[in-house]
XYZ file of C-alpha atoms in Angstrom:
751
model
C 10.319 22.544 -5.281
C 9.715 22.354 -1.599
C 12.291 23.001 1.073
C 11.801 24.153 4.621
C 12.481 27.844 5.048
C 15.501 27.384 7.303
C 17.766 30.027 5.766
C 19.047 33.121 7.505
C 19.528 36.565 5.963
C 22.970 35.754 4.564
C 21.754 32.697 2.666
C 18.793 34.664 1.296
C 21.026 37.394 -0.113
C 23.316 34.797 -1.669
C 20.366 32.956 -3.251
C 19.274 36.002 -5.237
C 21.688 35.034 -7.983
C 19.738 33.950 -11.032
C 22.073 31.185 -12.168
C 25.515 29.788 -11.481
C 27.788 27.159 -12.912
C 26.253 24.289 -10.947
C 22.560 24.892 -11.508
C 19.710 27.249 -12.196
C 18.342 29.312 -9.331
C 14.537 29.291 -9.271
C 12.167 31.166 -6.978
C 8.673 29.858 -6.333
C 6.249 31.988 -4.331
C 2.939 30.638 -3.027
C 0.187 32.387 -1.121
C 0.010 29.534 1.396
C 1.124 25.928 1.687
C -1.075 23.442 -0.116
C -3.394 21.827 2.402
C -6.351 19.555 2.949
C -9.040 20.834 5.277
C -12.171 19.100 6.522
C -15.433 20.968 7.049
C -18.057 19.397 9.307
C -20.591 22.192 9.242
C -21.530 25.282 7.271
C -19.151 28.198 7.489
C -19.485 31.768 6.262
C -15.901 31.668 4.985
C -16.733 29.171 2.265
C -19.097 29.377 -0.655
C -22.400 27.556 -0.779
C -20.949 24.784 -2.955
C -18.411 24.018 -0.218
C -20.692 23.688 2.817
C -21.437 19.984 2.604
C -20.776 18.088 5.809
C -17.695 15.840 5.987
C -16.053 17.352 2.919
C -12.350 17.006 2.163
C -11.077 20.205 0.527
C -7.841 19.748 -1.415
C -6.382 23.228 -1.897
C -3.396 23.347 -4.282
C -1.885 26.828 -4.290
C -0.398 27.888 -7.617
C 2.740 29.906 -8.213
C 2.188 33.634 -7.749
C 4.714 34.851 -10.328
C 3.055 32.940 -13.169
C -0.193 33.544 -14.987
C -3.309 32.804 -12.980
C -4.738 29.288 -13.314
C -7.997 28.313 -11.623
C -9.836 25.034 -11.345
C -12.682 23.981 -9.072
C -14.459 20.659 -9.189
C -16.058 17.990 -7.093
C -14.301 14.623 -7.324
C -16.583 11.755 -8.321
C -14.072 8.958 -7.574
C -12.133 9.927 -4.438
C -10.141 6.664 -4.301
C -8.862 7.047 -7.858
C -8.022 10.672 -7.121
C -6.196 9.713 -3.927
C -4.163 6.800 -5.291
C -3.117 8.629 -8.456
C -1.789 11.625 -6.504
C -0.012 9.308 -4.065
C 1.634 7.484 -6.974
C 2.712 10.869 -8.322
C 4.301 11.714 -4.976
C 6.083 8.337 -4.917
C 7.708 9.155 -8.250
C 8.759 12.716 -7.422
C 10.344 11.627 -4.121
C 11.967 8.420 -5.414
C 15.725 8.015 -5.364
C 17.161 4.697 -6.556
C 20.794 5.753 -6.611
C 23.228 3.371 -4.973
C 24.511 4.794 -1.708
C 27.714 3.097 -0.474
C 28.562 2.949 3.177
C 30.275 6.165 4.137
C 31.036 6.873 7.768
C 32.442 10.341 7.191
C 29.003 11.943 7.598
C 28.447 9.937 10.777
C 31.798 11.124 12.128
C 30.915 14.740 11.399
C 27.519 14.222 13.024
C 29.092 12.845 16.197
C 31.495 15.769 16.337
C 28.597 18.190 15.942
C 26.651 16.297 18.582
C 29.480 16.570 21.093
C 29.917 20.267 20.286
C 26.180 20.898 20.790
C 25.780 18.847 23.934
C 25.674 21.934 26.173
C 23.334 23.951 23.934
C 19.590 24.248 24.211
C 17.195 22.554 21.793
C 16.599 25.572 19.564
C 20.306 26.309 19.111
C 21.104 22.657 18.417
C 18.373 22.396 15.772
C 19.528 25.609 14.111
C 23.107 24.323 13.934
C 21.925 21.014 12.502
C 19.850 22.570 9.716
C 22.666 25.007 8.931
C 25.090 22.106 8.567
C 22.543 20.173 6.495
C 22.026 23.077 4.105
C 25.772 23.509 3.621
C 26.497 19.792 3.078
C 23.301 18.296 1.628
C 20.878 21.032 0.523
C 18.621 18.563 -1.347
C 18.089 16.248 1.632
C 14.506 17.368 2.226
C 13.873 18.719 -1.241
C 11.382 17.455 -3.760
C 10.636 19.179 -7.033
C 7.169 20.672 -7.274
C 4.957 19.303 -10.065
C 4.242 21.254 -13.221
C 0.467 21.439 -13.542
C -1.541 22.329 -16.623
C -5.282 22.971 -16.783
C -6.544 22.284 -20.306
C -9.736 21.337 -22.108
C -9.415 17.618 -21.334
C -8.763 18.032 -17.597
C -5.787 18.588 -15.300
C -2.278 17.236 -15.972
C 0.615 16.873 -13.528
C 4.264 16.366 -14.501
C 7.069 15.332 -12.144
C 10.670 14.148 -12.385
C 12.381 12.104 -9.700
C 15.303 13.195 -7.571
C 17.662 10.614 -9.071
C 16.927 11.843 -12.626
C 15.704 8.394 -13.608
C 11.876 8.526 -13.493
C 9.353 10.760 -15.206
C 5.603 10.674 -14.608
C 2.665 12.428 -16.203
C -0.772 12.155 -14.619
C -3.898 13.412 -16.355
C -7.185 13.560 -14.472
C -9.843 13.933 -17.139
C -13.086 15.878 -16.841
C -14.873 12.551 -16.441
C -13.712 12.336 -12.840
C -14.849 15.873 -11.912
C -18.157 17.636 -11.526
C -17.346 21.257 -12.327
C -19.512 24.141 -11.201
C -17.424 26.930 -12.751
C -15.437 27.324 -15.938
C -11.708 26.802 -15.283
C -8.954 29.226 -16.231
C -6.600 27.387 -18.585
C -2.848 27.683 -18.252
C 0.366 26.238 -16.816
C 1.861 26.773 -13.379
C 3.553 25.014 -10.462
C 1.854 23.888 -7.267
C 3.159 23.480 -3.763
C 3.589 19.745 -3.070
C 4.900 18.851 0.361
C 4.997 15.931 2.756
C 2.161 17.474 4.784
C -0.018 17.427 1.675
C 0.956 13.795 1.087
C -0.171 12.872 4.603
C -3.458 14.691 4.062
C -4.137 12.964 0.739
C -3.697 9.598 2.436
C -6.702 10.389 4.639
C -9.146 10.774 1.733
C -11.936 8.184 1.931
C -14.677 7.109 -0.421
C -17.551 7.941 1.928
C -16.460 11.593 2.157
C -17.005 14.226 -0.482
C -13.768 15.545 -2.000
C -13.362 18.927 -3.672
C -10.270 20.000 -5.657
C -9.335 23.668 -5.881
C -6.353 25.066 -7.793
C -5.367 28.713 -7.981
C -3.381 31.571 -6.489
C -5.860 31.835 -3.640
C -7.108 28.250 -4.073
C -10.656 29.571 -4.656
C -10.986 31.135 -1.214
C -10.029 28.048 0.751
C -7.496 29.893 2.864
C -8.136 30.217 6.551
C -10.141 33.385 7.073
C -10.165 35.403 10.234
C -12.822 37.966 11.217
C -11.827 41.358 12.454
C -14.442 43.877 13.874
C -14.735 47.043 11.799
C -17.147 49.851 12.693
C -18.985 51.596 9.888
C -19.642 55.155 11.080
C -22.122 56.016 8.328
C -24.271 52.972 8.985
C -24.081 53.505 12.739
C -25.276 57.068 12.412
C -28.125 56.108 10.097
C -29.387 53.307 12.346
C -28.703 55.144 15.540
C -27.002 52.133 17.122
C -23.431 51.154 17.969
C -23.609 47.899 16.086
C -20.588 46.592 14.210
C -20.269 43.955 11.530
C -17.477 41.517 10.775
C -15.838 41.369 7.378
C -13.680 38.406 6.427
C -10.073 39.245 5.638
C -7.502 36.916 4.159
C -4.610 35.946 6.363
C -1.566 36.460 4.187
C 1.115 33.764 4.381
C 3.443 34.185 1.433
C 5.865 31.261 1.100
C 9.114 32.010 -0.689
C 11.099 29.065 -1.951
C 14.493 29.433 -3.562
C 16.442 26.443 -4.695
C 19.357 25.804 -6.990
C 18.033 23.249 -9.480
C 20.854 21.161 -11.044
C 21.223 21.717 -14.761
C 21.588 17.982 -15.250
C 18.086 17.545 -13.778
C 16.544 19.989 -16.264
C 18.539 18.564 -19.157
C 17.523 14.984 -18.359
C 13.885 16.055 -17.975
C 13.897 17.709 -21.402
C 15.556 14.671 -22.985
C 13.114 12.156 -21.534
C 10.179 14.300 -22.663
C 11.668 14.578 -26.147
C 12.229 10.836 -26.416
C 8.436 10.392 -26.204
C 8.144 11.101 -29.918
C 10.880 8.811 -31.243
C 10.052 5.635 -33.220
C 8.980 2.946 -30.802
C 7.374 -0.455 -30.427
C 4.106 -0.478 -28.499
C 2.688 -3.525 -26.718
C -0.437 -3.934 -24.612
C -0.657 -5.830 -21.337
C -3.317 -6.765 -18.852
C -3.025 -5.121 -15.432
C -2.717 -8.615 -13.940
C 0.443 -9.164 -16.028
C 2.063 -6.073 -14.503
C 0.937 -7.271 -11.083
C 2.618 -10.631 -11.689
C 5.852 -8.890 -12.650
C 5.807 -6.833 -9.451
C 4.939 -9.930 -7.414
C 7.857 -11.933 -8.809
C 10.249 -9.046 -8.247
C 9.114 -8.791 -4.640
C 9.463 -12.540 -4.045
C 12.892 -12.898 -5.722
C 15.764 -10.756 -4.508
C 18.530 -9.722 -6.876
C 21.604 -11.929 -6.968
C 24.934 -10.149 -6.872
C 26.902 -10.665 -10.050
C 23.893 -11.951 -12.018
C 21.780 -10.251 -14.658
C 19.087 -7.899 -13.409
C 17.345 -7.070 -16.641
C 13.758 -7.282 -17.762
C 13.598 -9.101 -21.105
C 10.628 -8.420 -23.362
C 10.284 -10.964 -26.146
C 8.377 -9.740 -29.173
C 7.363 -12.042 -32.005
C 5.060 -10.996 -34.861
C 1.388 -11.860 -34.283
C 2.150 -13.348 -30.855
C 1.523 -12.097 -27.343
C 4.504 -10.358 -25.733
C 6.394 -12.316 -23.098
C 8.265 -10.744 -20.173
C 11.257 -12.661 -18.764
C 12.837 -11.811 -15.405
C 16.576 -12.413 -15.230
C 18.400 -14.375 -13.894
C 15.510 -16.565 -12.727
C 14.081 -16.961 -16.266
C 10.562 -16.426 -14.923
C 8.162 -15.761 -17.776
C 5.088 -13.556 -17.498
C 2.578 -13.288 -20.313
C -0.750 -11.544 -20.773
C -3.485 -14.049 -21.596
C -6.414 -13.045 -19.402
C -8.096 -10.404 -21.523
C -10.041 -11.592 -24.555
C -9.295 -8.276 -26.249
C -5.542 -8.737 -25.959
C -3.836 -7.777 -29.216
C -0.620 -9.519 -30.293
C 2.547 -7.741 -31.321
C 2.003 -6.075 -34.700
C 5.653 -5.620 -35.673
C 7.264 -7.196 -38.720
C 10.455 -8.439 -37.035
C 11.093 -10.452 -33.894
C 12.907 -8.497 -31.180
C 14.336 -9.108 -27.755
C 14.581 -5.882 -25.759
C 16.292 -5.687 -22.385
C 15.341 -2.993 -19.856
C 17.008 -2.032 -16.597
C 15.784 -0.361 -13.441
C 12.903 -2.828 -13.170
C 12.333 -2.213 -9.447
C 11.033 1.267 -10.310
C 7.908 -0.352 -11.680
C 6.806 -0.809 -8.065
C 5.929 2.898 -8.113
C 2.837 1.924 -10.147
C 1.415 -0.473 -7.566
C -1.124 2.050 -6.223
C -2.742 2.357 -9.671
C -3.240 -1.346 -10.417
C -6.631 -1.676 -8.620
C -8.039 1.095 -10.818
C -6.329 0.161 -14.103
C -8.227 -1.076 -17.127
C -5.259 -1.468 -19.484
C -1.483 -1.088 -19.565
C 0.484 -0.151 -22.680
C 4.282 -0.127 -22.958
C 6.262 1.894 -25.501
C 9.802 0.588 -26.055
C 12.531 2.669 -27.687
C 15.178 -0.043 -27.741
C 17.860 -1.807 -25.745
C 18.504 0.042 -22.490
C 16.535 3.066 -23.716
C 13.691 4.743 -21.815
C 10.434 2.816 -21.748
C 7.012 4.403 -21.233
C 4.389 2.522 -19.220
C 0.902 4.022 -19.580
C -1.750 2.922 -17.080
C -5.270 3.855 -18.169
C -8.401 3.740 -16.040
C -11.758 5.414 -15.695
C -11.114 9.141 -15.410
C -7.303 9.087 -15.534
C -4.215 7.961 -17.419
C -0.765 7.783 -15.873
C 2.393 7.701 -18.031
C 5.535 6.501 -16.285
C 8.931 6.760 -18.016
C 11.574 4.375 -16.706
C 14.996 5.403 -17.969
C 18.011 3.142 -18.294
C 20.044 4.982 -15.666
C 19.728 5.966 -12.011
C 21.686 9.173 -12.467
C 22.580 10.871 -15.721
C 26.292 10.672 -16.504
C 28.446 10.511 -19.597
C 28.387 6.723 -20.022
C 24.652 6.242 -19.493
C 22.750 9.309 -20.662
C 24.546 9.276 -24.026
C 22.643 6.122 -24.927
C 19.893 8.129 -26.617
C 21.554 11.515 -27.164
C 22.081 10.909 -30.854
C 18.586 9.555 -31.335
C 17.283 13.080 -30.880
C 17.854 15.829 -33.441
C 20.525 18.434 -32.930
C 19.777 20.186 -29.675
C 18.887 23.874 -30.052
C 21.392 26.335 -28.636
C 18.768 29.062 -28.126
C 15.142 29.387 -27.147
C 12.644 30.453 -29.788
C 10.596 32.592 -27.391
C 13.591 34.154 -25.658
C 13.515 37.303 -27.791
C 9.856 37.995 -27.136
C 10.255 37.428 -23.403
C 13.278 39.694 -23.150
C 16.871 38.543 -22.878
C 20.033 40.316 -21.935
C 21.778 42.386 -24.565
C 24.416 39.791 -25.442
C 21.937 36.945 -25.425
C 19.514 38.846 -27.626
C 22.255 39.725 -30.100
C 23.337 36.110 -30.318
C 19.737 35.040 -30.801
C 19.158 37.557 -33.597
C 22.297 36.378 -35.379
C 21.136 32.789 -35.253
C 17.607 33.719 -36.253
C 18.925 35.149 -39.502
C 20.371 31.739 -40.365
C 17.372 29.661 -39.281
C 14.505 32.080 -39.923
C 12.315 29.461 -41.616
C 12.630 26.956 -38.777
C 12.022 29.602 -36.106
C 9.015 30.984 -37.972
C 7.526 27.516 -38.381
C 8.072 26.686 -34.715
C 6.487 29.981 -33.640
C 3.398 29.345 -35.789
C 3.274 25.787 -34.454
C 3.270 26.937 -30.832
C 0.600 29.524 -31.581
C -1.581 26.778 -33.026
C -1.031 24.515 -29.995
C -1.736 27.385 -27.602
C -5.235 27.634 -29.047
C -6.006 23.910 -28.972
C -4.041 20.664 -28.443
C -3.644 18.649 -31.657
C -2.085 15.488 -33.015
C 0.486 15.297 -35.784
C -1.982 14.878 -38.657
C -4.126 17.846 -37.607
C -1.043 20.007 -37.143
C 0.181 19.253 -40.654
C -3.207 20.232 -42.107
C -3.401 23.402 -40.020
C 0.140 24.551 -40.843
C -0.297 23.769 -44.535
C -3.263 26.165 -44.641
C -1.328 28.927 -42.850
C -0.459 31.796 -45.196
C 2.752 32.740 -43.361
C 4.366 29.381 -44.200
C 5.317 27.827 -47.491
C 2.954 24.858 -48.037
C 5.695 22.959 -49.880
C 7.971 23.054 -46.812
C 5.315 21.717 -44.432
C 5.526 17.926 -44.208
C 5.134 15.287 -41.550
C 8.883 15.039 -41.081
C 9.377 18.808 -40.864
C 6.520 19.287 -38.396
C 7.870 16.455 -36.267
C 11.281 18.138 -36.198
C 9.624 21.359 -35.017
C 7.783 19.449 -32.318
C 10.984 17.799 -31.097
C 12.749 21.153 -31.043
C 9.910 22.712 -29.037
C 9.931 19.818 -26.589
C 13.679 20.139 -26.061
C 13.186 23.817 -25.272
C 10.560 23.002 -22.638
C 7.697 24.601 -24.574
C 5.690 21.583 -25.764
C 4.384 18.515 -23.928
C 3.420 15.260 -25.594
C 0.716 13.044 -24.099
C 1.397 9.391 -24.925
C -2.081 8.176 -23.951
C -3.991 10.611 -26.191
C -1.162 11.275 -28.703
C -1.844 15.000 -28.440
C 0.679 17.845 -28.286
C 0.109 20.587 -25.717
C 1.702 24.010 -25.469
C 3.214 23.946 -21.982
C 6.114 26.296 -21.058
C 8.192 24.567 -18.397
C 9.269 27.780 -16.654
C 8.013 31.341 -16.511
C 11.111 32.739 -18.238
C 12.352 30.898 -21.340
C 15.304 28.616 -20.707
C 18.656 29.649 -22.130
C 19.376 26.510 -24.101
C 23.099 27.248 -24.308
C 23.307 26.135 -20.677
C 21.643 22.762 -21.354
C 22.964 21.838 -24.796
C 25.959 19.905 -23.438
C 26.994 18.427 -20.139
C 30.418 20.045 -20.270
C 33.031 21.385 -22.668
C 34.399 17.893 -23.345
C 31.031 16.718 -24.650
C 30.826 19.776 -26.920
C 34.225 18.909 -28.367
C 33.146 15.282 -28.805
C 30.146 16.263 -30.903
C 32.416 18.486 -32.985
C 34.886 15.603 -33.559
C 32.044 13.299 -34.512
C 30.749 15.739 -37.130
C 34.090 15.763 -38.961
C 34.654 13.388 -41.859
C 37.981 12.044 -40.538
C 37.343 12.541 -36.835
C 36.818 8.847 -35.985
C 39.009 6.368 -37.882
C 39.493 2.586 -37.787
C 36.364 2.059 -35.720
C 35.832 -1.569 -34.645
C 33.468 -3.433 -32.341
C 34.380 -6.781 -30.812
C 31.980 -8.717 -28.607
C 33.422 -11.285 -26.225
C 30.980 -13.941 -25.088
C 29.607 -13.278 -21.592
C 32.218 -10.558 -20.887
C 30.871 -7.642 -22.924
C 31.710 -5.381 -25.863
C 35.071 -3.788 -26.676
C 35.054 -0.618 -28.817
C 38.216 0.745 -30.416
C 38.904 3.703 -32.701
C 41.523 6.283 -33.613
C 40.356 9.826 -32.869
C 42.055 12.362 -35.123
C 42.303 15.920 -33.746
C 43.382 18.360 -36.424
C 44.174 21.130 -33.926
C 46.646 18.885 -32.074
C 48.002 17.335 -35.296
C 47.774 13.998 -33.586
C 45.675 10.858 -33.598
C 44.716 9.306 -30.263
C 43.839 5.666 -29.754
C 40.733 5.245 -27.544
C 39.165 2.076 -26.217
C 36.018 1.363 -24.196
C 34.640 -1.823 -22.726
C 30.897 -2.073 -22.092
C 29.261 -4.541 -19.738
C 26.006 -6.403 -20.193
C 23.931 -3.412 -19.110
C 25.649 -1.009 -21.505
C 27.703 0.619 -18.734
C 31.334 1.491 -19.277
C 33.482 -0.935 -17.269
C 36.897 0.075 -18.636
C 38.203 3.142 -20.480
C 41.598 3.869 -22.010
C 42.945 6.697 -24.146
C 46.384 7.829 -25.319
C 45.683 11.538 -24.860
C 47.738 13.561 -22.326
C 44.725 14.189 -20.091
C 44.087 10.485 -19.562
C 47.765 9.570 -19.218
C 48.294 12.216 -16.544
C 45.021 12.192 -14.609
C 43.207 9.044 -15.775
C 39.492 9.718 -15.125
C 39.931 11.741 -11.935
C 39.655 15.088 -13.795
C 36.713 14.012 -15.918
C 36.329 12.131 -19.170
C 38.235 13.318 -22.214
C 36.452 14.322 -25.406
C 37.940 11.384 -27.317
C 36.244 8.750 -25.128
C 32.932 10.579 -25.380
C 33.268 10.743 -29.169
C 33.966 7.010 -29.236
C 30.880 6.314 -27.133
C 28.729 8.477 -29.396
C 30.136 6.784 -32.494
C 29.071 3.425 -31.089
C 25.474 4.668 -30.991
C 25.633 4.951 -34.785
C 27.002 1.431 -35.210
C 24.642 -0.925 -37.036
C 25.664 -4.591 -36.659
C 23.158 -5.610 -39.339
C 24.883 -3.518 -41.990
C 26.330 -6.045 -44.435
C 28.636 -3.413 -45.952
C 30.597 -3.281 -42.705
C 34.160 -4.285 -43.499
C 35.037 -5.134 -39.903
C 36.081 -8.785 -39.588
C 35.662 -8.797 -35.798
C 32.066 -9.110 -34.745
C 29.900 -11.160 -32.390
C 26.174 -11.745 -32.578
C 24.212 -12.964 -29.582
C 20.978 -14.885 -30.116
C 18.684 -16.273 -27.461
C 15.622 -18.473 -27.218
C 13.408 -19.741 -24.427
C 13.551 -23.547 -24.135
C 11.770 -26.059 -21.912
C 14.068 -28.657 -20.419
C 12.799 -31.909 -18.930
C 14.156 -32.604 -15.449
C 13.648 -36.172 -14.170
C 13.761 -37.096 -10.503
C 13.958 -40.698 -9.309
C 11.002 -41.543 -7.098
C 11.887 -45.052 -6.005
C 13.361 -43.989 -2.687
C 10.611 -41.484 -1.769
C 7.942 -44.006 -2.749
C 9.468 -46.657 -0.526
C 9.735 -44.231 2.360
C 6.128 -43.209 1.883
C 4.967 -46.826 1.940
C 6.888 -47.462 5.156
C 5.323 -44.416 6.755
C 1.854 -45.642 5.775
C 2.509 -49.027 7.338
C 3.638 -47.377 10.547
C 0.325 -45.573 10.946
C -2.570 -47.236 12.792
C -5.109 -48.868 10.509
C -7.986 -46.828 11.840
C -6.206 -43.579 10.947
C -5.232 -44.602 7.415
C -7.561 -44.450 4.446
C -6.557 -47.385 2.244
C -6.516 -46.215 -1.377
C -3.521 -48.233 -2.558
C -5.682 -50.910 -4.199
C -6.686 -48.448 -6.900
C -3.105 -47.826 -7.958
C -1.381 -51.144 -7.325
C -2.400 -52.642 -10.677
C -1.323 -49.628 -12.697
C 1.953 -49.345 -10.859
C 2.680 -53.059 -11.188
C 2.031 -53.098 -14.942
C 4.202 -50.017 -15.412
C 7.155 -51.576 -13.594
C 6.845 -54.898 -15.418
C 6.661 -53.213 -18.782
C 9.673 -50.932 -18.314
C 11.473 -52.870 -15.578
C 12.552 -49.469 -14.221
C 11.608 -47.390 -11.192
C 8.974 -44.718 -11.752
C 10.296 -41.287 -12.677
C 8.716 -37.849 -12.390
C 9.325 -35.474 -15.301
C 9.238 -31.724 -14.641
C 9.385 -28.939 -17.183
C 11.896 -26.163 -16.461
C 12.078 -22.964 -18.511
C 15.499 -21.579 -19.320
C 17.107 -19.357 -21.945
C 19.540 -20.762 -24.486
C 22.217 -18.346 -25.717
C 24.221 -18.665 -28.920
C 27.370 -16.567 -29.417
C 28.571 -16.442 -33.037
C 31.954 -14.703 -33.324
C 33.907 -13.911 -36.474
C 37.603 -13.028 -36.222
C 39.136 -12.559 -39.657
C 39.085 -16.121 -41.095
C 37.769 -17.944 -38.025
C 34.215 -18.418 -36.789
C 33.437 -19.534 -33.225
C 29.981 -20.793 -32.244
C 29.269 -21.125 -28.504
C 25.956 -22.432 -27.171
C 24.927 -22.107 -23.525
C 21.819 -23.691 -22.007
C 21.738 -23.697 -18.242
C 24.994 -25.336 -17.131
C 25.658 -27.003 -20.485
C 28.163 -25.392 -22.866
C 29.264 -26.393 -26.355
C 31.906 -24.794 -28.561
C 32.673 -25.136 -32.277
C 35.331 -23.452 -34.439
C 35.393 -23.080 -38.233
C 38.376 -21.828 -40.257
C 38.144 -20.564 -43.869
C 40.650 -19.659 -46.532
C 39.396 -16.118 -47.171
C 37.801 -13.518 -44.867
C 34.980 -13.052 -47.368
C 34.107 -16.745 -47.095
C 34.070 -16.466 -43.310
C 31.791 -13.413 -43.523
C 29.326 -15.245 -45.766
C 29.292 -18.279 -43.476
C 28.873 -15.974 -40.480
C 25.654 -14.540 -41.924
C 24.428 -18.007 -42.926
C 24.802 -19.327 -39.378
C 22.868 -16.347 -38.031
C 20.044 -17.032 -40.503
C 20.084 -20.737 -39.579
C 19.595 -20.057 -35.881
C 16.927 -17.423 -36.561
C 15.029 -20.049 -38.559
C 15.066 -22.221 -35.436
C 13.306 -19.503 -33.437
C 16.288 -17.630 -31.974
C 16.097 -13.847 -31.634
C 19.119 -11.629 -32.045
C 19.981 -9.691 -28.911
C 21.938 -6.641 -30.016
C 22.447 -5.171 -26.559
C 24.523 -7.937 -25.062
């Protein structure tokens, strides 16, 4: 985490607090700022391997209060190295949150400007940075990457400022020429704007050397100071002196209050890596076409802004850009594999403009794979090239809040309330007592997770190898070790920030996120209301009379009665979700909502209703709800005819107006064909054009009535069917869905 050291003594004493209610205070100390230096001639301050002329030395200084990690290697592909690190910086500094026009900050700035008009430059700058730290402390802040040196190479992990993008870059040993054995481990590196500017200057014709470590392998600026050696002077009988290089110390102390929501979202996105997913493969040119179309077509206010991915078994995936219905497919590569799933799916993603962060990697990419978790869920785009692979996670939200981040909360297992390694690292007395009490209840799970992390600390492994290794361990019961149990341990370790999963290689790495283990009680829930919501959801009679009603084009309405035994009351809650899964309207009969609406936060009943909707399965035939809507869609090609009689006549008149010597007469070749065509049809010639659009079908059941609405472009049709019994309507409802699916329509469950 980089922030300019603009704080005075008062702010430094206040920042010594370890944690507060808003965030987690972290301190990162570096020996010097990460830098790029260029050496044009031999120097005594550098080793022999670093004396090549015109060499770019990339010195990444590691965190001093973590275990020492060293890496030194000559870069074989400087352009790949440069563009991958620049793409990493683009992700860590990205912020796609909507910023409305607010003139209050401008008013305060003008007042400060008038107050500082008579001050000198230094005083005015000090007042400005003091005001900026008090009002917007994260203005110039980016979060330093987590770096891990392992057997396969060097891995970087970053998370964006808006809590919506995650990136993992791995530079394999194939891209380096190593002269010394690296020191394996995990640490943080200083990553600043100055380093970004230096990386941009890397060129292919210059040699590039990467150094990582506390002292960055001696790449600090060295200064020579004369020191007289009396013994040597007496023995030689001269007054000669020699110069010994000494390191110029420049300790950088960085303290920043990291928001807990940032850490919680980071842990969740990393954990979602391992959930069941659909994987498709694209050509790099297909991703380029998507970025090109997004750049050439601006978003339309009030229209859909999703990225539709159409998946059909044994067919190539098709990407559709809304609302323009532009289709992009991958048909260039001869090795392109079709979708291997068993069921056709239509998955909609949001935040598509974040894919532009991958544009630097496209010239070096050999393949692109996409892992899809579901409608509006995080998607993982892995770009693989020679010597690197870059995994980019694009979440469905720009900033984690209650209505958006809860989309995949229940997909993950129950979040741990304590850290497995907290006892060994040393907690406070109360925290250690709580941990020991919980360890007595879950001793088997904690023991299995500890053995699992010990195994991963020795060597990274995949799921199959881990199951074999843990089954042979004598400290564990072989009968309790299964694929499902090991996967639960892996998810628990990932949620605690102890394990990292690499999508490209499908290997698990032991990687502690921070030096001290995280106290998971601080990150288990967003607030107390969410904790109560999970408790209400776990009760048998907590959510009653749950119903889902989808209104065509408008969205989804969710209703339920939330029974609270402590209050001896039942509250009626209702939510309305838009097309993108965002909450557009919320109502509840609880006193908190009736008195304060949503100004004092969201009540636990609305959160419980939103979480209950995540468990709703519209395909469950045992659902007794008689209010349901299914949305199906299909790409269709419409023929658009344009009359050409008037343009043809105008063109002929323009040809006659031209001088004969400037006109090339080719009409004789087409007169006979045109004449025969007009005599045969006795109609003017028409030009047929194919236009791609998406046809939507909304099938709604309301007790005994079924409504079928079809929309194709600007054409709408509506049909209503009434039955004698609700059961008959339900059976006909399912039959109509099957009939449209037989015609090639795909059910879109996220509408």
